mmCIF file of N, CA and C in Angstrom:
data_model
loop_
_atom_site.group_PDB
_atom_site.id
_atom_site.type_symbol
_atom_site.label_atom_id
_atom_site.label_comp_id
_atom_site.label_asym_id
_atom_site.label_seq_id
_atom_site.Cartn_x
_atom_site.Cartn_y
_atom_site.Cartn_z
ATOM 1 N N MET H 1194 -34.475 24.781 -1.910
ATOM 2 C CA MET H 1194 -34.148 24.548 -3.457
ATOM 3 C C MET H 1194 -33.380 25.820 -3.793
ATOM 4 N N GLU H 1195 -32.551 25.711 -4.690
ATOM 5 C CA GLU H 1195 -31.789 26.716 -5.458
ATOM 6 C C GLU H 1195 -32.360 26.788 -6.827
ATOM 7 N N LYS H 1196 -33.304 27.211 -7.014
ATOM 8 C CA LYS H 1196 -34.009 27.079 -8.501
ATOM 9 C C LYS H 1196 -34.755 28.239 -8.782
ATOM 10 N N THR H 1197 -34.819 28.458 -9.980
ATOM 11 C CA THR H 1197 -35.573 29.761 -10.436
ATOM 12 C C THR H 1197 -37.066 29.351 -10.304
ATOM 13 N N ILE H 1198 -38.031 30.237 -10.175
ATOM 14 C CA ILE H 1198 -39.271 29.986 -10.400
ATOM 15 C C ILE H 1198 -39.857 29.233 -11.354
ATOM 16 N N GLY H 1199 -39.250 29.674 -12.572
ATOM 17 C CA GLY H 1199 -39.736 29.125 -13.783
ATOM 18 C C GLY H 1199 -39.100 27.525 -13.677
ATOM 19 N N GLU H 1200 -38.013 27.444 -13.226
ATOM 20 C CA GLU H 1200 -37.577 25.828 -13.162
ATOM 21 C C GLU H 1200 -38.454 25.007 -12.085
ATOM 22 N N LEU H 1201 -38.812 25.837 -11.228
ATOM 23 C CA LEU H 1201 -39.607 25.140 -10.325
ATOM 24 C C LEU H 1201 -41.173 24.664 -10.954
ATOM 25 N N PHE H 1202 -41.713 25.749 -11.453
ATOM 26 C CA PHE H 1202 -42.807 25.325 -12.338
ATOM 27 C C PHE H 1202 -42.769 24.231 -13.479
ATOM 28 N N ASP H 1203 -41.549 24.218 -14.046
ATOM 29 C CA ASP H 1203 -41.275 23.494 -15.026
ATOM 30 C C ASP H 1203 -41.268 21.976 -14.223
ATOM 31 N N ILE H 1204 -40.480 21.538 -13.386
ATOM 32 C CA ILE H 1204 -40.296 20.501 -12.567
ATOM 33 C C ILE H 1204 -41.468 19.977 -11.930
ATOM 34 N N LEU H 1205 -42.409 20.894 -11.248
ATOM 35 C CA LEU H 1205 -43.757 20.706 -10.904
ATOM 36 C C LEU H 1205 -44.546 19.994 -12.139
ATOM 37 N N SER H 1206 -44.533 20.580 -13.228
ATOM 38 C CA SER H 1206 -45.366 20.154 -14.397
ATOM 39 C C SER H 1206 -45.086 18.808 -14.823
ATOM 40 N N VAL H 1207 -43.810 18.538 -14.784
ATOM 41 C CA VAL H 1207 -43.292 17.127 -15.131
ATOM 42 C C VAL H 1207 -43.770 16.115 -14.406
ATOM 43 N N THR H 1208 -43.513 16.506 -12.804
ATOM 44 C CA THR H 1208 -43.905 15.666 -11.818
ATOM 45 C C THR H 1208 -44.993 15.372 -11.773
ATOM 46 N N ASN H 1209 -46.005 16.093 -12.063
ATOM 47 C CA ASN H 1209 -47.596 15.875 -12.070
ATOM 48 C C ASN H 1209 -47.665 15.018 -13.231
ATOM 49 N N ILE H 1210 -47.258 15.108 -14.399
ATOM 50 C CA ILE H 1210 -47.238 14.214 -15.806
ATOM 51 C C ILE H 1210 -47.142 12.841 -15.180
ATOM 52 N N LYS H 1211 -45.914 12.889 -14.563
ATOM 53 C CA LYS H 1211 -45.437 11.222 -13.966
ATOM 54 C C LYS H 1211 -46.491 10.739 -13.142
ATOM 55 N N ILE H 1212 -46.912 11.367 -12.133
ATOM 56 C CA ILE H 1212 -47.836 10.946 -11.324
ATOM 57 C C ILE H 1212 -49.264 10.416 -12.044
ATOM 58 N N PHE H 1213 -49.466 11.426 -12.602
ATOM 59 C CA PHE H 1213 -50.902 11.063 -13.795
ATOM 60 C C PHE H 1213 -50.689 9.635 -14.241
ATOM 61 N N TYR H 1214 -49.586 9.445 -14.996
ATOM 62 C CA TYR H 1214 -49.185 8.374 -15.883
ATOM 63 C C TYR H 1214 -49.332 7.146 -14.818
ATOM 64 N N LEU H 1215 -48.554 7.200 -13.744
ATOM 65 C CA LEU H 1215 -48.667 6.115 -12.747
ATOM 66 C C LEU H 1215 -50.011 5.675 -12.041
ATOM 67 N N ILE H 1216 -50.533 6.967 -11.803
ATOM 68 C CA ILE H 1216 -52.026 6.673 -11.265
ATOM 69 C C ILE H 1216 -52.933 5.955 -12.250
ATOM 70 N N GLU H 1217 -52.865 6.270 -13.609
ATOM 71 C CA GLU H 1217 -53.818 5.515 -14.564
ATOM 72 C C GLU H 1217 -53.344 4.211 -14.455
ATOM 73 N N LYS H 1218 -51.919 3.781 -14.492
ATOM 74 C CA LYS H 1218 -51.762 2.626 -14.211
ATOM 75 C C LYS H 1218 -52.189 1.638 -13.048
ATOM 76 N N VAL H 1219 -52.329 2.427 -11.902
ATOM 77 C CA VAL H 1219 -52.548 1.686 -10.923
ATOM 78 C C VAL H 1219 -54.313 1.528 -10.764
ATOM 79 N N GLN H 1220 -54.931 2.425 -11.638
ATOM 80 C CA GLN H 1220 -56.235 2.259 -11.728
ATOM 81 C C GLN H 1220 -56.963 1.140 -12.709
ATOM 82 N N LYS H 1221 -56.001 1.006 -13.700
ATOM 83 C CA LYS H 1221 -56.121 -0.350 -14.614
ATOM 84 C C LYS H 1221 -55.586 -1.533 -13.970
ATOM 85 N N ASN H 1222 -55.163 -1.366 -12.727
ATOM 86 C CA ASN H 1222 -54.414 -2.658 -12.303
ATOM 87 C C ASN H 1222 -53.271 -3.260 -12.906
ATOM 88 N N GLU H 1223 -52.468 -2.413 -13.575
ATOM 89 C CA GLU H 1223 -51.506 -2.746 -14.366
ATOM 90 C C GLU H 1223 -50.114 -2.136 -13.849
ATOM 91 N N HIS H 1224 -49.973 -2.049 -12.454
ATOM 92 C CA HIS H 1224 -48.644 -1.678 -12.019
ATOM 93 C C HIS H 1224 -47.998 -2.705 -11.241
ATOM 94 N N THR H 1225 -46.663 -2.275 -10.843
ATOM 95 C CA THR H 1225 -45.970 -2.930 -10.168
ATOM 96 C C THR H 1225 -45.700 -2.201 -8.750
ATOM 97 N N LYS H 1226 -45.340 -3.096 -7.810
ATOM 98 C CA LYS H 1226 -45.012 -2.484 -6.435
ATOM 99 C C LYS H 1226 -44.139 -1.531 -6.694
ATOM 100 N N GLU H 1227 -43.387 -1.365 -7.304
ATOM 101 C CA GLU H 1227 -42.191 -0.141 -7.593
ATOM 102 C C GLU H 1227 -42.854 1.076 -8.128
ATOM 103 N N GLU H 1228 -43.892 0.774 -9.008
ATOM 104 C CA GLU H 1228 -44.545 1.869 -9.338
ATOM 105 C C GLU H 1228 -45.524 2.596 -8.497
ATOM 106 N N ALA H 1229 -46.074 1.610 -7.649
ATOM 107 C CA ALA H 1229 -47.025 2.170 -6.609
ATOM 108 C C ALA H 1229 -46.036 2.905 -5.468
ATOM 109 N N LYS H 1230 -44.866 2.535 -5.160
ATOM 110 C CA LYS H 1230 -43.979 3.419 -4.253
ATOM 111 C C LYS H 1230 -43.378 4.642 -5.015
ATOM 112 N N LYS H 1231 -43.392 4.724 -6.151
ATOM 113 C CA LYS H 1231 -42.838 5.884 -6.993
ATOM 114 C C LYS H 1231 -44.022 6.828 -6.912
ATOM 115 N N ILE H 1232 -45.136 6.584 -6.891
ATOM 116 C CA ILE H 1232 -46.347 7.422 -6.581
ATOM 117 C C ILE H 1232 -46.111 8.067 -5.440
ATOM 118 N N GLN H 1233 -45.756 7.489 -4.403
ATOM 119 C CA GLN H 1233 -45.561 7.850 -2.974
ATOM 120 C C GLN H 1233 -44.515 8.947 -2.914
ATOM 121 N N ASP H 1234 -43.338 8.217 -3.655
ATOM 122 C CA ASP H 1234 -42.076 9.261 -3.773
ATOM 123 C C ASP H 1234 -42.168 10.640 -4.543
ATOM 124 N N LEU H 1235 -43.009 10.477 -5.595
ATOM 125 C CA LEU H 1235 -43.385 11.809 -6.428
ATOM 126 C C LEU H 1235 -44.328 12.711 -5.751
ATOM 127 N N ASN H 1236 -45.035 12.236 -4.979
ATOM 128 C CA ASN H 1236 -46.191 13.163 -4.258
ATOM 129 C C ASN H 1236 -45.365 13.940 -3.107
ATOM 130 N N LYS H 1237 -44.327 13.239 -2.416
ATOM 131 C CA LYS H 1237 -43.526 13.878 -1.548
ATOM 132 C C LYS H 1237 -42.951 15.122 -2.178
ATOM 133 N N TYR H 1238 -42.137 14.806 -3.447
ATOM 134 C CA TYR H 1238 -41.247 15.577 -4.140
ATOM 135 C C TYR H 1238 -42.364 16.869 -4.621
ATOM 136 N N ARG H 1239 -43.417 16.537 -5.014
ATOM 137 C CA ARG H 1239 -44.348 17.622 -5.636
ATOM 138 C C ARG H 1239 -44.792 18.460 -4.282
ATOM 139 N N SER H 1240 -44.933 17.988 -3.117
ATOM 140 C CA SER H 1240 -45.156 18.687 -2.037
ATOM 141 C C SER H 1240 -43.854 19.744 -1.842
ATOM 142 N N GLU H 1241 -42.752 19.187 -1.736
ATOM 143 C CA GLU H 1241 -41.424 19.953 -1.694
ATOM 144 C C GLU H 1241 -41.263 21.102 -2.624
ATOM 145 N N LEU H 1242 -42.093 20.740 -4.189
ATOM 146 C CA LEU H 1242 -41.974 21.839 -4.869
ATOM 147 C C LEU H 1242 -43.079 22.687 -4.599
ATOM 148 N N THR H 1243 -43.906 22.266 -4.380
ATOM 149 C CA THR H 1243 -45.382 23.201 -3.871
ATOM 150 C C THR H 1243 -44.739 24.377 -2.852
ATOM 151 N N ASN H 1244 -44.096 23.687 -1.931
ATOM 152 C CA ASN H 1244 -43.806 24.561 -0.645
ATOM 153 C C ASN H 1244 -42.652 25.717 -1.080
ATOM 154 N N ALA H 1245 -41.645 25.104 -2.138
ATOM 155 C CA ALA H 1245 -40.548 26.031 -2.689
ATOM 156 C C ALA H 1245 -41.400 27.302 -3.191
ATOM 157 N N ILE H 1246 -42.608 26.936 -4.206
ATOM 158 C CA ILE H 1246 -43.181 27.977 -4.864
ATOM 159 C C ILE H 1246 -43.983 29.031 -3.833
ATOM 160 N N ASN H 1247 -44.481 28.359 -3.027
ATOM 161 C CA ASN H 1247 -45.344 29.086 -1.819
ATOM 162 C C ASN H 1247 -44.102 30.135 -1.099
ATOM 163 N N GLU H 1248 -43.127 29.433 -0.928
ATOM 164 C CA GLU H 1248 -42.124 30.061 -0.082
ATOM 165 C C GLU H 1248 -41.770 31.504 -1.049
ATOM 166 N N TYR H 1249 -41.675 31.117 -2.206
ATOM 167 C CA TYR H 1249 -41.258 32.490 -3.212
ATOM 168 C C TYR H 1249 -42.084 33.688 -3.293
ATOM 169 N N PHE H 1250 -43.398 33.100 -3.026
ATOM 170 C CA PHE H 1250 -44.589 33.919 -3.054
ATOM 171 C C PHE H 1250 -45.075 34.423 -1.711
ATOM 172 N N GLN H 1251 -44.365 33.884 -0.895
ATOM 173 C CA GLN H 1251 -44.614 34.129 0.494
ATOM 174 C C GLN H 1251 -45.999 33.894 0.968
ATOM 175 N N GLU H 1252 -46.366 32.694 0.557
ATOM 176 C CA GLU H 1252 -47.609 31.723 0.857
ATOM 177 C C GLU H 1252 -47.492 30.942 1.918
ATOM 178 N N ARG H 1253 -48.537 30.179 2.457
ATOM 179 C CA ARG H 1253 -48.295 29.379 3.526
ATOM 180 C C ARG H 1253 -47.676 27.780 2.985
ATOM 181 N N GLN H 1254 -47.335 27.225 3.905
ATOM 182 C CA GLN H 1254 -46.708 25.934 3.406
ATOM 183 C C GLN H 1254 -47.549 24.788 3.367
ATOM 184 N N GLU H 1255 -47.411 24.063 2.830
ATOM 185 C CA GLU H 1255 -47.938 22.697 2.803
ATOM 186 C C GLU H 1255 -47.614 21.948 3.999
ATOM 187 N N ILE H 1256 -48.594 20.961 4.429
ATOM 188 C CA ILE H 1256 -47.865 20.020 5.536
ATOM 189 C C ILE H 1256 -47.634 18.819 5.030
ATOM 190 N N LYS H 1257 -47.719 18.412 3.797
ATOM 191 C CA LYS H 1257 -47.593 16.902 3.347
ATOM 192 C C LYS H 1257 -46.170 16.764 2.662
ATOM 193 N N VAL H 1258 -45.295 16.923 3.990
ATOM 194 C CA VAL H 1258 -43.859 16.690 3.270
ATOM 195 C C VAL H 1258 -43.314 15.298 4.170
#
């Protein structure tokens, strides 16, 4: 990812909010099949973002990609 560390944190924050919103819908059983799939996609993207941040700080990578 060719983004600044600030951009990565910003994108990660927004991604976490999207996941939180969708998980609330799932817990209330008010979700669609597409929304459940979107959670999986967002979780994968969140792992990619976390790995990019970890790489910037020379920390270990997550395996969840």
